[in-house]
Coordinates of C-alpha atoms in Angstrom, one line a residue:
M1 CA -31.1 1.3 -32.7
S2 CA -31.6 0.7 -29.0
K3 CA -28.4 0.6 -27.0
L4 CA -27.7 -0.7 -23.5
L5 CA -24.5 0.3 -21.6
I6 CA -23.7 -1.7 -18.5
V7 CA -21.4 -0.3 -15.8
E8 CA -20.5 -1.3 -12.2
S9 CA -21.5 1.7 -10.2
P10 CA -24.9 3.5 -10.2
S11 CA -23.2 6.9 -9.7
K12 CA -21.1 6.3 -12.8
A13 CA -24.3 5.3 -14.6
K14 CA -25.8 8.7 -13.9
T15 CA -22.7 10.5 -15.2
L16 CA -22.5 8.5 -18.4
K17 CA -26.2 8.8 -19.1
K18 CA -25.7 12.6 -19.4
Y19 CA -23.0 12.1 -22.1
L20 CA -24.7 9.3 -24.1
G21 CA -28.1 10.8 -24.5
K22 CA -31.5 9.2 -25.2
D23 CA -30.2 6.4 -27.5
F24 CA -28.6 4.7 -24.6
E25 CA -30.0 3.1 -21.5
V26 CA -27.4 2.8 -18.8
L27 CA -27.6 0.2 -16.0
A28 CA -25.3 -0.7 -13.1
S29 CA -24.4 -4.3 -12.1
Y30 CA -23.5 -3.0 -8.6
G31 CA -20.1 -4.7 -8.7
H32 CA -19.6 -8.4 -9.1
V33 CA -22.6 -10.4 -10.3
R34 CA -21.3 -13.9 -9.7
D35 CA -19.0 -15.6 -7.3
L36 CA -17.9 -19.2 -6.5
I37 CA -20.4 -21.3 -4.7
P38 CA -19.5 -21.0 -1.0
K39 CA -18.8 -24.7 -0.4
S40 CA -16.4 -27.5 -1.2
G41 CA -15.9 -28.3 -4.8
A42 CA -16.4 -24.8 -6.1
V43 CA -13.1 -25.2 -7.9
D44 CA -12.8 -28.7 -9.4
T45 CA -9.2 -29.6 -9.1
E46 CA -9.7 -32.9 -10.9
H47 CA -11.1 -31.3 -14.1
D48 CA -8.9 -28.4 -15.1
F49 CA -10.0 -26.3 -12.2
A50 CA -13.5 -25.8 -13.6
M51 CA -15.2 -23.2 -11.4
K52 CA -18.8 -23.4 -10.2
Y53 CA -20.4 -19.9 -10.0
E54 CA -23.7 -18.6 -8.7
I55 CA -25.3 -15.2 -8.9
I56 CA -24.7 -13.1 -5.8
D57 CA -27.9 -12.8 -3.8
R58 CA -27.7 -9.1 -3.2
N59 CA -27.2 -8.4 -6.9
A60 CA -29.8 -10.8 -8.3
K61 CA -32.3 -8.0 -8.8
H62 CA -29.8 -5.9 -10.7
V63 CA -29.0 -9.0 -13.0
D64 CA -32.7 -9.4 -13.6
A65 CA -33.0 -5.7 -14.6
I66 CA -30.0 -6.1 -17.0
A67 CA -31.6 -9.2 -18.5
K68 CA -34.9 -7.4 -19.0
A69 CA -33.2 -4.5 -20.7
V70 CA -31.1 -6.7 -22.9
K71 CA -34.3 -8.2 -24.4
A72 CA -35.2 -4.7 -25.7
A73 CA -31.7 -3.7 -26.9
D74 CA -30.1 -4.2 -30.2
A75 CA -26.5 -3.5 -29.0
I76 CA -25.0 -4.1 -25.6
Y77 CA -21.9 -2.4 -24.4
L78 CA -20.1 -3.8 -21.4
A79 CA -18.4 -0.8 -19.7
T80 CA -17.3 -2.2 -16.3
D81 CA -14.0 -0.9 -14.8
P82 CA -10.9 -0.9 -17.0
D83 CA -8.9 -3.6 -15.1
R84 CA -8.9 -7.4 -14.6
E85 CA -11.7 -7.3 -12.1
G86 CA -13.8 -5.2 -14.5
E87 CA -13.0 -7.5 -17.5
A88 CA -14.1 -10.5 -15.4
I89 CA -17.3 -8.8 -14.4
S90 CA -18.1 -8.1 -18.1
W91 CA -17.4 -11.8 -18.9
H92 CA -19.6 -13.0 -16.1
I93 CA -22.5 -10.7 -17.3
A94 CA -22.0 -12.0 -20.8
E95 CA -22.0 -15.7 -19.6
I96 CA -25.2 -15.1 -17.6
L97 CA -26.9 -13.5 -20.7
R98 CA -25.7 -16.4 -22.9
S99 CA -27.1 -18.9 -20.4
K100 CA -30.5 -17.2 -20.6
K101 CA -30.2 -17.3 -24.5
L102 CA -30.6 -13.5 -24.7
L103 CA -27.8 -12.6 -27.0
K104 CA -29.0 -14.1 -30.3
D105 CA -28.6 -11.6 -33.2
K106 CA -27.4 -8.9 -30.8
L107 CA -24.2 -6.9 -30.9
M108 CA -22.2 -7.2 -27.7
K109 CA -18.9 -5.3 -27.2
R110 CA -16.6 -4.3 -24.4
V111 CA -15.7 -0.6 -23.9
V112 CA -13.4 0.9 -21.3
F113 CA -13.4 4.4 -19.8
H114 CA -10.1 5.5 -18.3
E115 CA -11.7 8.8 -17.4
I116 CA -15.3 9.9 -17.3
T117 CA -15.3 12.9 -19.6
K118 CA -17.4 13.6 -22.7
N119 CA -14.6 13.2 -25.2
A120 CA -13.2 10.0 -23.5
V121 CA -16.6 8.4 -23.3
Q122 CA -17.4 9.1 -26.9
H123 CA -14.0 7.9 -28.0
A124 CA -14.5 4.6 -26.1
I125 CA -17.9 4.0 -27.6
D126 CA -16.4 4.6 -31.1
E127 CA -13.7 2.0 -30.5
P128 CA -15.3 -1.1 -28.8
R129 CA -13.5 -4.4 -28.6
D130 CA -14.1 -8.0 -27.6
I131 CA -13.7 -9.2 -24.0
L132 CA -10.0 -10.0 -23.4
M133 CA -9.9 -13.6 -22.2
P134 CA -6.3 -13.4 -20.9
L135 CA -7.4 -10.7 -18.4
V136 CA -10.4 -12.8 -17.4
N137 CA -8.3 -15.9 -17.0
A138 CA -5.8 -14.0 -14.8
Q139 CA -8.7 -12.9 -12.6
Q140 CA -10.2 -16.4 -12.5
A141 CA -6.8 -17.9 -11.6
R142 CA -6.4 -15.3 -8.8
R143 CA -9.9 -16.1 -7.5
A144 CA -9.3 -19.8 -7.7
L145 CA -6.0 -19.6 -5.9
D146 CA -7.5 -17.5 -3.1
Y147 CA -10.4 -19.9 -2.8
L148 CA -8.1 -23.0 -2.6
V149 CA -5.9 -21.4 0.0
G150 CA -8.7 -20.1 2.1
F151 CA -11.0 -23.1 1.9
N152 CA -8.3 -25.6 2.7
L153 CA -6.0 -23.8 5.0
S154 CA -8.5 -21.9 7.1
P155 CA -10.3 -25.1 8.5
L156 CA -6.8 -26.3 9.6
L157 CA -6.4 -23.1 11.6
W158 CA -9.8 -23.7 13.1
K159 CA -8.8 -27.1 14.3
K160 CA -5.4 -26.1 15.5
I161 CA -5.9 -22.6 16.9
R162 CA -9.4 -21.2 17.0
R163 CA -12.6 -21.2 15.1
G164 CA -13.3 -18.4 12.7
L165 CA -9.7 -17.8 11.7
S166 CA -8.6 -17.4 8.1
A167 CA -5.5 -17.7 6.0
G168 CA -5.1 -15.9 2.7
R169 CA -2.6 -16.2 -0.2
V170 CA -1.5 -12.5 0.2
Q171 CA -2.9 -11.8 3.6
S172 CA -0.6 -14.3 5.4
P173 CA 2.7 -12.9 4.0
A174 CA 1.5 -9.4 4.9
L175 CA 0.9 -10.6 8.5
R176 CA 4.3 -12.1 8.5
L177 CA 5.8 -8.7 7.7
I178 CA 4.1 -7.1 10.7
V179 CA 5.0 -10.0 13.1
E180 CA 8.6 -10.1 12.0
R181 CA 9.0 -6.4 12.5
E182 CA 7.5 -6.8 16.1
L183 CA 10.0 -9.6 16.8
E184 CA 12.8 -7.4 15.6
I185 CA 11.7 -4.6 18.0
E186 CA 11.4 -7.1 20.9
A187 CA 14.9 -8.5 20.2
F188 CA 16.5 -5.1 19.8
Q189 CA 19.1 -4.1 22.2
S190 CA 19.8 -0.3 22.4
Q191 CA 23.3 0.9 22.2
E192 CA 24.7 4.1 23.6
Y193 CA 26.8 6.4 21.4
W194 CA 27.9 10.0 21.5
T195 CA 28.4 12.7 18.9
I196 CA 30.8 15.6 19.5
H197 CA 29.9 19.1 18.4
L198 CA 31.6 22.5 18.1
E199 CA 29.8 25.8 18.0
S200 CA 31.5 28.7 16.3
R201 CA 30.3 32.0 15.0
K202 CA 31.2 34.6 12.4
Q203 CA 30.1 38.1 13.3
R204 CA 26.6 37.5 14.8
Q205 CA 25.8 34.2 13.0
A206 CA 26.4 31.1 15.1
F207 CA 26.5 27.6 13.6
D208 CA 27.3 24.1 14.7
A209 CA 29.7 21.5 13.3
K210 CA 30.0 17.8 14.0
L211 CA 33.3 15.9 14.7
V212 CA 34.1 13.7 11.6
Q213 CA 37.8 13.0 12.2
L214 CA 39.7 12.5 15.4
A215 CA 43.5 12.2 15.5
G216 CA 43.5 11.4 11.8
N217 CA 40.9 8.6 12.1
K218 CA 37.3 8.7 10.7
V219 CA 34.7 9.1 13.5
E220 CA 32.0 6.4 13.1
Q221 CA 28.7 6.0 14.9
F222 CA 30.2 3.9 17.7
T223 CA 33.6 5.6 18.0
V224 CA 32.4 7.3 21.2
T225 CA 30.3 5.0 23.4
S226 CA 30.4 6.4 27.0
Q227 CA 30.1 9.6 28.9
G228 CA 33.6 9.2 30.3
Q229 CA 35.0 8.7 26.8
Q230 CA 33.3 11.8 25.4
A231 CA 34.4 13.9 28.3
E232 CA 38.0 12.9 27.7
I233 CA 37.7 13.7 24.0
V234 CA 36.0 17.0 24.6
G235 CA 38.6 18.0 27.2
K236 CA 41.5 17.3 24.7
L237 CA 39.8 19.1 21.9
L238 CA 39.1 22.2 24.0
A239 CA 42.8 22.2 25.1
A240 CA 44.0 21.8 21.5
S241 CA 41.8 24.5 20.2
A242 CA 42.9 27.2 22.6
G243 CA 39.5 28.8 21.7
K244 CA 40.2 28.9 18.0
T245 CA 39.3 26.9 14.9
T246 CA 40.6 27.2 11.3
V247 CA 38.5 26.8 8.2
S248 CA 40.4 24.0 6.3
R249 CA 37.9 23.2 3.4
V250 CA 35.0 25.0 1.8
E251 CA 33.0 23.1 -0.9
K252 CA 30.1 24.8 -2.7
K253 CA 27.9 23.1 -5.3
Q254 CA 24.4 23.5 -6.7
R255 CA 22.0 20.6 -6.0
N256 CA 18.8 19.9 -7.9
R257 CA 15.8 18.0 -6.6
S258 CA 13.4 16.7 -9.2
P259 CA 9.6 16.3 -8.7
A260 CA 8.1 13.0 -7.9
A261 CA 6.2 11.0 -10.6
P262 CA 2.4 11.4 -10.8
F263 CA 0.4 9.2 -8.6
T264 CA -0.1 5.4 -8.9
T265 CA -2.5 3.5 -6.7
S266 CA 0.3 2.7 -4.3
T267 CA 1.8 6.2 -4.0
L268 CA -1.6 7.8 -3.7
Q269 CA -2.5 5.5 -0.8
Q270 CA 0.9 6.2 0.9
E271 CA 0.5 10.0 0.5
A272 CA -3.1 10.0 1.6
V273 CA -2.0 8.3 4.8
R274 CA 1.0 10.5 5.4
K275 CA -0.4 13.9 4.4
L276 CA -4.1 13.6 4.9
G277 CA -4.4 11.1 7.7
F278 CA -6.7 8.9 5.6
T279 CA -6.8 5.1 5.8
T280 CA -5.9 3.3 2.5
S281 CA -9.5 2.1 2.1
R282 CA -10.9 5.6 2.7
A283 CA -8.5 7.1 0.2
M284 CA -9.6 4.6 -2.5
R285 CA -13.3 5.1 -1.7
I286 CA -13.0 8.9 -2.1
A287 CA -10.9 8.5 -5.3
Q288 CA -13.6 6.3 -6.7
Q289 CA -16.1 9.1 -6.1
L290 CA -13.9 11.6 -7.9
Y291 CA -13.4 9.2 -10.8
E292 CA -17.1 8.3 -11.2
G293 CA -18.3 11.9 -11.3
I294 CA -19.2 14.9 -9.2
S295 CA -21.7 17.6 -10.0
V296 CA -19.7 20.8 -10.5
G297 CA -22.5 23.3 -11.1
A298 CA -23.2 24.5 -14.6
E299 CA -20.9 21.9 -16.2
G300 CA -23.0 19.2 -14.6
T301 CA -21.7 15.9 -13.4
V302 CA -18.1 15.1 -14.6
G303 CA -15.4 12.7 -13.7
L304 CA -12.6 14.7 -12.0
I305 CA -9.7 12.2 -12.0
T306 CA -8.6 9.3 -14.2
Y307 CA -9.0 5.7 -13.1
M308 CA -7.5 5.2 -9.7
R309 CA -6.3 1.6 -10.0
T310 CA -3.0 1.8 -11.9
D311 CA 0.7 0.9 -11.6
S312 CA 1.7 3.3 -14.4
F313 CA 3.6 6.6 -14.2
S314 CA 2.8 7.5 -17.8
L315 CA 0.5 10.4 -18.8
A316 CA -1.4 10.9 -22.0
T317 CA 0.4 13.3 -24.4
E318 CA -2.7 15.6 -24.4
A319 CA -2.7 15.7 -20.6
V320 CA 1.0 16.6 -20.5
M321 CA 0.5 19.4 -23.1
Q322 CA -2.4 20.7 -21.1
I323 CA -0.4 20.7 -17.8
R324 CA 2.5 22.5 -19.6
D325 CA 0.1 25.1 -21.0
Y326 CA -1.2 25.7 -17.4
I327 CA 2.3 26.1 -16.1
K328 CA 3.2 28.5 -18.9
G329 CA 0.1 30.6 -18.2
N330 CA 0.4 30.7 -14.4
F331 CA 4.1 30.7 -13.6
D332 CA 7.3 32.4 -14.7
A333 CA 9.1 31.0 -17.7
D334 CA 11.8 29.2 -15.7
Y335 CA 9.2 27.0 -14.0
L336 CA 8.5 25.2 -17.3
P337 CA 11.1 22.7 -18.5
K338 CA 12.2 22.9 -22.1
S339 CA 10.6 19.5 -22.8
P340 CA 8.0 17.3 -21.1
I341 CA 9.2 15.1 -18.2
M342 CA 8.8 11.4 -18.9
Y343 CA 8.5 8.9 -16.0
K344 CA 9.5 5.2 -16.4
T345 CA 7.1 2.8 -14.8
K346 CA 8.8 0.5 -12.4
A347 CA 6.1 -2.2 -12.2
K348 CA 6.8 -5.2 -14.4
N349 CA 3.2 -5.3 -15.7
A350 CA 1.7 -1.8 -15.2
Q351 CA -2.1 -2.3 -15.1
E352 CA -3.2 -2.8 -18.6
A353 CA -1.4 0.3 -19.9
H354 CA -3.4 2.8 -17.8
E355 CA -2.3 6.3 -17.2
A356 CA -1.1 7.5 -13.8
I357 CA -3.8 9.1 -11.6
R358 CA -4.3 12.7 -12.7
P359 CA -7.1 15.4 -13.0
T360 CA -9.1 14.9 -16.1
D361 CA -8.7 18.6 -16.8
I362 CA -5.9 20.5 -15.0
R363 CA -7.8 23.8 -15.6
R364 CA -10.3 22.6 -12.9
T365 CA -8.3 24.0 -10.0
P366 CA -9.1 22.8 -6.5
D367 CA -10.3 26.2 -5.5
S368 CA -12.7 26.3 -8.4
L369 CA -14.3 23.1 -7.1
R370 CA -14.2 23.7 -3.4
N371 CA -17.9 24.5 -3.1
H372 CA -18.9 21.3 -5.0
L373 CA -16.8 18.8 -3.0
T374 CA -17.0 17.4 0.5
P375 CA -13.9 18.4 2.6
E376 CA -12.4 14.9 2.1
Q377 CA -13.0 15.0 -1.7
F378 CA -11.4 18.4 -1.8
R379 CA -8.3 17.4 0.1
L380 CA -7.7 14.3 -2.0
Y381 CA -8.4 16.1 -5.3
D382 CA -6.2 19.0 -4.2
M383 CA -3.3 16.5 -3.6
I384 CA -3.8 14.7 -6.9
W385 CA -4.0 18.0 -8.8
K386 CA -0.9 19.5 -7.2
R387 CA 1.1 16.3 -7.7
A388 CA 0.1 16.1 -11.4
L389 CA 1.0 19.8 -11.9
A390 CA 4.3 19.5 -10.1
C391 CA 5.4 16.4 -12.0
Q392 CA 5.9 18.6 -15.1
M393 CA 7.6 21.5 -13.4
A394 CA 11.3 22.4 -13.2
P395 CA 13.5 21.0 -10.4
A396 CA 14.1 22.9 -7.2
K397 CA 17.6 24.3 -6.9
F398 CA 19.7 24.6 -3.8
D399 CA 23.1 26.1 -3.0
A400 CA 24.8 23.4 -0.8
V401 CA 27.8 24.2 1.3
S402 CA 30.1 21.9 3.2
V403 CA 32.8 23.3 5.5
D404 CA 35.5 21.5 7.5
L405 CA 36.9 23.2 10.7
A406 CA 40.3 22.1 12.0
V407 CA 41.0 22.1 15.7
G408 CA 44.7 21.7 16.9
G409 CA 45.8 20.8 13.4
D410 CA 44.2 19.0 10.4
T411 CA 43.9 15.7 12.2
N412 CA 40.8 16.8 14.2
L413 CA 38.0 18.0 11.9
F414 CA 34.5 19.1 12.5
R415 CA 32.1 19.4 9.5
A416 CA 29.2 21.8 9.0
T417 CA 26.8 21.6 6.2
G418 CA 24.1 24.0 5.0
Q419 CA 21.8 24.6 2.0
T420 CA 19.8 27.4 0.7
M421 CA 17.0 27.1 -1.8
I422 CA 17.7 29.5 -4.7
F423 CA 14.8 28.4 -6.9
P424 CA 11.7 26.5 -5.6
G425 CA 10.6 25.0 -8.9
F426 CA 8.0 22.2 -8.3
I427 CA 8.2 22.8 -4.5
A428 CA 6.2 25.9 -5.1
V429 CA 3.3 23.6 -5.7
Y430 CA 3.9 20.2 -4.1
M431 CA 6.3 18.5 -1.6
E432 CA 6.3 14.8 -1.3
G433 CA 5.6 13.5 2.2
Q434 CA 8.0 11.4 4.3
D435 CA 7.5 8.4 6.4
D436 CA 9.6 8.0 9.6
A437 CA 11.7 11.0 8.5
E438 CA 11.6 14.8 8.8
E439 CA 11.0 16.9 5.8
E440 CA 14.0 18.5 4.2
G441 CA 14.6 22.0 5.4
E442 CA 17.0 24.9 5.0
S443 CA 20.1 25.6 7.1
K444 CA 22.4 28.5 6.3
L445 CA 26.1 29.0 7.0
P446 CA 27.9 32.3 7.0
A447 CA 30.3 33.0 4.1
L448 CA 33.6 31.3 5.0
A449 CA 37.0 31.1 3.3
V450 CA 39.8 28.5 3.7
G451 CA 42.4 29.7 6.2
E452 CA 39.9 31.9 8.1
V453 CA 40.3 31.6 11.9
L454 CA 37.1 31.7 14.0
D455 CA 36.4 31.7 17.7
V456 CA 35.2 28.5 19.3
S457 CA 32.1 29.2 21.5
K458 CA 31.9 25.7 22.9
I459 CA 32.7 22.0 22.3
W460 CA 30.3 19.4 23.8
G461 CA 29.0 15.8 23.5
D462 CA 25.5 14.7 22.8
Q463 CA 24.3 11.3 24.1
H464 CA 22.2 9.1 21.8
F465 CA 20.8 5.6 21.9
T466 CA 20.1 3.4 18.8
E467 CA 16.4 2.9 18.3
P468 CA 14.6 -0.2 17.0
P469 CA 13.0 -0.2 13.6
P470 CA 9.6 1.5 13.6
R471 CA 6.4 -0.5 13.5
Y472 CA 4.6 -0.4 10.1
S473 CA 2.2 2.4 9.4
E474 CA -0.4 1.9 6.7
A475 CA 1.9 4.0 4.4
S476 CA 5.1 2.1 5.1
L477 CA 3.2 -1.3 5.0
V478 CA 1.9 -0.5 1.5
K479 CA 5.4 0.5 0.5
A480 CA 6.8 -2.8 1.8
L481 CA 4.0 -4.8 0.1
E482 CA 4.9 -3.2 -3.2
E483 CA 8.6 -3.7 -2.8
Y484 CA 8.2 -7.4 -1.9
G485 CA 5.7 -7.9 -4.8
I486 CA 3.0 -9.1 -2.4
G487 CA -0.5 -8.6 -3.9
R488 CA -1.1 -5.7 -6.3
P489 CA -2.0 -2.0 -5.5
S490 CA -5.7 -2.6 -6.0
T491 CA -5.6 -5.2 -3.2
Y492 CA -3.6 -3.4 -0.5
A493 CA -6.6 -1.7 1.1
S494 CA -8.5 -5.1 1.4
I495 CA -5.3 -6.9 2.7
I496 CA -5.0 -4.3 5.5
S497 CA -8.8 -4.4 6.3
T498 CA -8.8 -8.2 6.5
L499 CA -5.9 -8.3 8.9
Q500 CA -7.7 -5.9 11.2
D501 CA -11.1 -7.5 10.8
R502 CA -9.6 -10.9 11.7
E503 CA -8.1 -9.2 14.8
Y504 CA -4.6 -10.4 13.7
V505 CA -3.3 -6.8 14.0
L506 CA -4.2 -3.7 15.9
L507 CA -3.7 -0.1 14.6
D508 CA -2.4 1.8 17.6
N509 CA -1.2 5.3 17.3
K510 CA -1.3 4.8 13.5
R511 CA 1.2 1.8 13.8
F512 CA 0.4 -1.9 13.4
T513 CA 1.1 -4.4 16.3
P514 CA 0.2 -8.1 16.0
T515 CA -2.2 -9.6 18.4
D516 CA -1.6 -12.9 20.3
V517 CA -3.8 -14.6 17.7
G518 CA -1.9 -13.0 14.8
R519 CA 1.4 -14.1 16.3
I520 CA 0.2 -17.7 16.7
V521 CA -1.3 -17.9 13.2
N522 CA 1.9 -16.5 11.8
K523 CA 4.0 -19.0 13.8
F524 CA 1.9 -21.9 12.6
L525 CA 2.0 -20.8 9.0
T526 CA 5.7 -20.0 8.9
E527 CA 6.6 -23.3 10.6
H528 CA 4.3 -25.6 8.6
F529 CA 3.5 -23.7 5.4
T530 CA 6.8 -21.9 5.0
K531 CA 6.7 -21.8 1.2
Y532 CA 3.3 -20.2 1.0
V533 CA 4.2 -17.3 3.3
D534 CA 7.5 -16.8 1.6
Y535 CA 7.8 -13.3 0.1
G536 CA 9.7 -14.6 -3.0
F537 CA 7.2 -17.3 -3.7
T538 CA 4.2 -14.9 -3.3
A539 CA 5.8 -12.4 -5.6
N540 CA 6.7 -15.0 -8.3
L541 CA 3.1 -16.2 -8.3
E542 CA 1.9 -12.6 -8.8
N543 CA 4.3 -12.4 -11.8
E544 CA 2.8 -15.6 -13.2
L545 CA -0.7 -14.1 -12.9
D546 CA 0.7 -11.0 -14.8
E547 CA 2.0 -13.3 -17.5
I548 CA -1.4 -14.9 -17.8
A549 CA -3.0 -11.4 -18.2
D550 CA -0.4 -10.7 -20.9
G551 CA -1.4 -13.8 -22.8
D552 CA 2.1 -15.3 -22.3
R553 CA 1.1 -18.1 -20.0
D554 CA -1.8 -20.6 -19.7
W555 CA -3.6 -20.3 -16.4
I556 CA -4.3 -24.1 -15.9
P557 CA -0.7 -25.2 -15.6
V558 CA -0.1 -22.4 -13.1
M559 CA -2.9 -23.7 -11.0
Q560 CA -1.7 -27.3 -11.4
D561 CA 1.8 -26.4 -10.2
F562 CA 0.4 -24.6 -7.2
W563 CA -2.2 -27.1 -6.2
Q564 CA 0.0 -30.2 -6.4
G565 CA 2.4 -28.9 -3.7
F566 CA -0.2 -27.1 -1.6
N567 CA -2.6 -30.0 -1.4
Q568 CA 0.2 -32.4 -0.3
Q569 CA 1.2 -29.9 2.3
I570 CA -2.3 -29.7 3.7
T571 CA -2.4 -33.5 3.9
D572 CA 1.0 -33.8 5.6
K573 CA 0.2 -31.1 8.2
S574 CA -3.2 -32.3 9.3
D575 CA -1.8 -34.1 12.4
V576 CA 0.6 -31.4 13.6
D577 CA 0.4 -30.3 17.2
R578 CA -1.7 -27.3 18.2
P579 CA 0.4 -24.2 18.6
G580 CA 0.0 -21.4 21.1
T581 CA 0.2 -23.5 24.3
E582 CA 3.3 -23.1 26.6
I583 CA 3.6 -25.3 29.7
L584 CA 4.7 -23.3 32.7
E585 CA 6.8 -24.4 35.7
E586 CA 3.9 -23.6 38.1
A587 CA 1.3 -25.8 39.6
C588 CA -2.4 -25.1 39.5
P589 CA -3.5 -23.8 42.9
K590 CA -6.8 -25.6 42.5
C591 CA -5.8 -29.1 41.4
G592 CA -2.0 -29.2 41.3
K593 CA -1.6 -30.0 37.6
P594 CA 0.8 -27.8 35.6
L595 CA -0.4 -24.5 34.3
S596 CA 0.0 -23.3 30.8
K597 CA -0.1 -20.1 28.8
R598 CA -3.0 -20.6 26.3
L599 CA -4.9 -18.8 23.6
G600 CA -8.6 -18.1 24.1
K601 CA -11.3 -16.1 22.5
R602 CA -9.9 -12.8 23.8
G603 CA -6.2 -13.5 23.6
S604 CA -3.7 -15.3 25.8
F605 CA -4.3 -16.3 29.4
I606 CA -3.0 -18.7 32.1
G607 CA -5.1 -21.9 32.4
C608 CA -4.9 -25.3 34.0
T609 CA -3.8 -28.2 31.7
G610 CA -6.5 -30.3 33.5
Y611 CA -9.3 -28.4 31.6
P612 CA -12.2 -29.2 31.3
E613 CA -12.1 -31.2 34.7
C614 CA -10.3 -28.1 36.3
D615 CA -11.5 -24.6 35.2
Y616 CA -8.8 -22.5 36.9
T617 CA -7.8 -19.5 34.8
R618 CA -6.2 -16.1 35.4
N619 CA -5.0 -13.1 33.4
L620 CA -1.4 -13.0 32.3
D621 CA -0.6 -10.0 34.5
G622 CA -2.5 -10.9 37.7
D623 CA -4.5 -13.2 39.8
A624 CA -7.9 -12.2 38.5
P625 CA -9.9 -14.9 36.8
A626 CA -9.5 -14.6 33.0
S627 CA -12.5 -13.7 30.9
N628 CA -11.3 -16.2 28.4
E629 CA -12.8 -19.6 27.6
P630 CA -10.4 -22.2 26.4
V631 CA -10.8 -23.2 22.8
N632 CA -12.7 -26.4 22.2
V633 CA -10.1 -27.8 19.7
G634 CA -12.1 -30.9 18.9
Q635 CA -15.1 -29.2 17.4
D636 CA -15.7 -29.6 13.6
P637 CA -14.4 -26.3 12.1
A638 CA -17.3 -26.4 9.5
S639 CA -19.7 -25.7 12.3
G640 CA -18.0 -22.5 13.4
K641 CA -18.8 -19.0 12.2
D642 CA -16.4 -17.2 10.0

């Protein structure tokens, strides 16, 4: 019996061919095989959103190769990726083959590989299923929504702002996040405040304490706001202390810190940015390579990690047992918890019940694979391997101490805290990265007892200024997108890439800043399409897509609800004024007409309102002629290049 297996990636095809043997031919579709026709009417809003597809030119030859192989096969297995996109690709392939009348009397089934290992592949082949239409419908609805937003809203941006711009259903709320953060930073007014500190010592060990109570009142952030005020307080405390301080409280307790859950797509992207300096797209590209298979010497080509697009924290029972066996064999007994650690998935609809991202075999240590991996592959695999191992290890244990020191009576209190790690637990393997924060460290205090009197070395004030919220990094933007429910983890990398490719944002010193164009596009959308860049509306629409995927909701009513309001909004806003022009109280030195701040091809500039009769321009920061050309607002947007 001749069998044909169809996957997306040629590298995955090579790995699978090794496991499946001579009975199988394995071909790759090279990703998506069909997409909507790139013109108006691709989604027929008058007839239940019927979608008009065409074969993607670059993949036509691969479709022809698949069709030719199908003719000679008795059984066809559709083994595209195990998510909604993969399900849709399988459906598209099946639809193409049906249209060519190639499936008569042939068995066609769907199989999914959550990991590319011999046992997992054979298990999937032994348990084929039909294509799940709820997943296909969810993907089609997503594609139709994105098409309707882009094809109807982008031309409006071309007319009102600049040719070649685009608006996206999830891209636009993501841009809003970045612009609003920038506006927060610009509006921020720094405030001065002071903290008061005391240095004492016991024997040779010096330590610092911070003032927490003054004259019986709690010291807040803005209790002390000037140099004069702190000098007065420091002087009074020095006088009251007479060089001595008394220990008034000592509190000791043990604190545990539990390991982080194994990686999801989102947390993998965040950690790859923080710890490895990768971009989100680079992290996903390398993870794809590890999933599809790497040649590891005598063992041949093997998938090293499970599927990397997942919202789930869960691990297969077999994987947990293998990890626990590894800990038992390589660490002291107290590093292994008495029972497996279970992690509850936060996502409302974790991607089709996938596992979290983990090594396919924990016994393949990073060091054992170092010579078979590129440096980037090694670093990412090392991080995934350590995180998976650590997630089943015992908590780290700390002795935490808090001490209050009284000066001039119990109404003036300084507080010192310290902690000492007494058992590293999972930290012996992996420590989660931090964004905009310092990693937790150790600080030790000497052994102190209530009533003990110590010498005061000094009392002083430290000046501080409040700081604006930080600009988004890739890691913190991904975290925000996930928290707001904007998009899904598999789309985060493409959202970020699109914002940069459209020149809506710049990544400067690993932080996002909006460009002039990005600001104006956001201003236009938030003023005139408020609902469609609203975080709650976007998240709710994602939840509805999840419900379609679960089979709990029909996709056509979801489309109708969206389109009715959106189409009316497009119609209502077709005559709004063009944004981005600000009339200045300054006359043109060339013709005397008012000057304006305007948006051109290379950003904002000063230009004459008499354009095109008057061509005077200059840069925002000087008298030099601007290298910008004003935008020809009247040109048909369909003639521009996107």
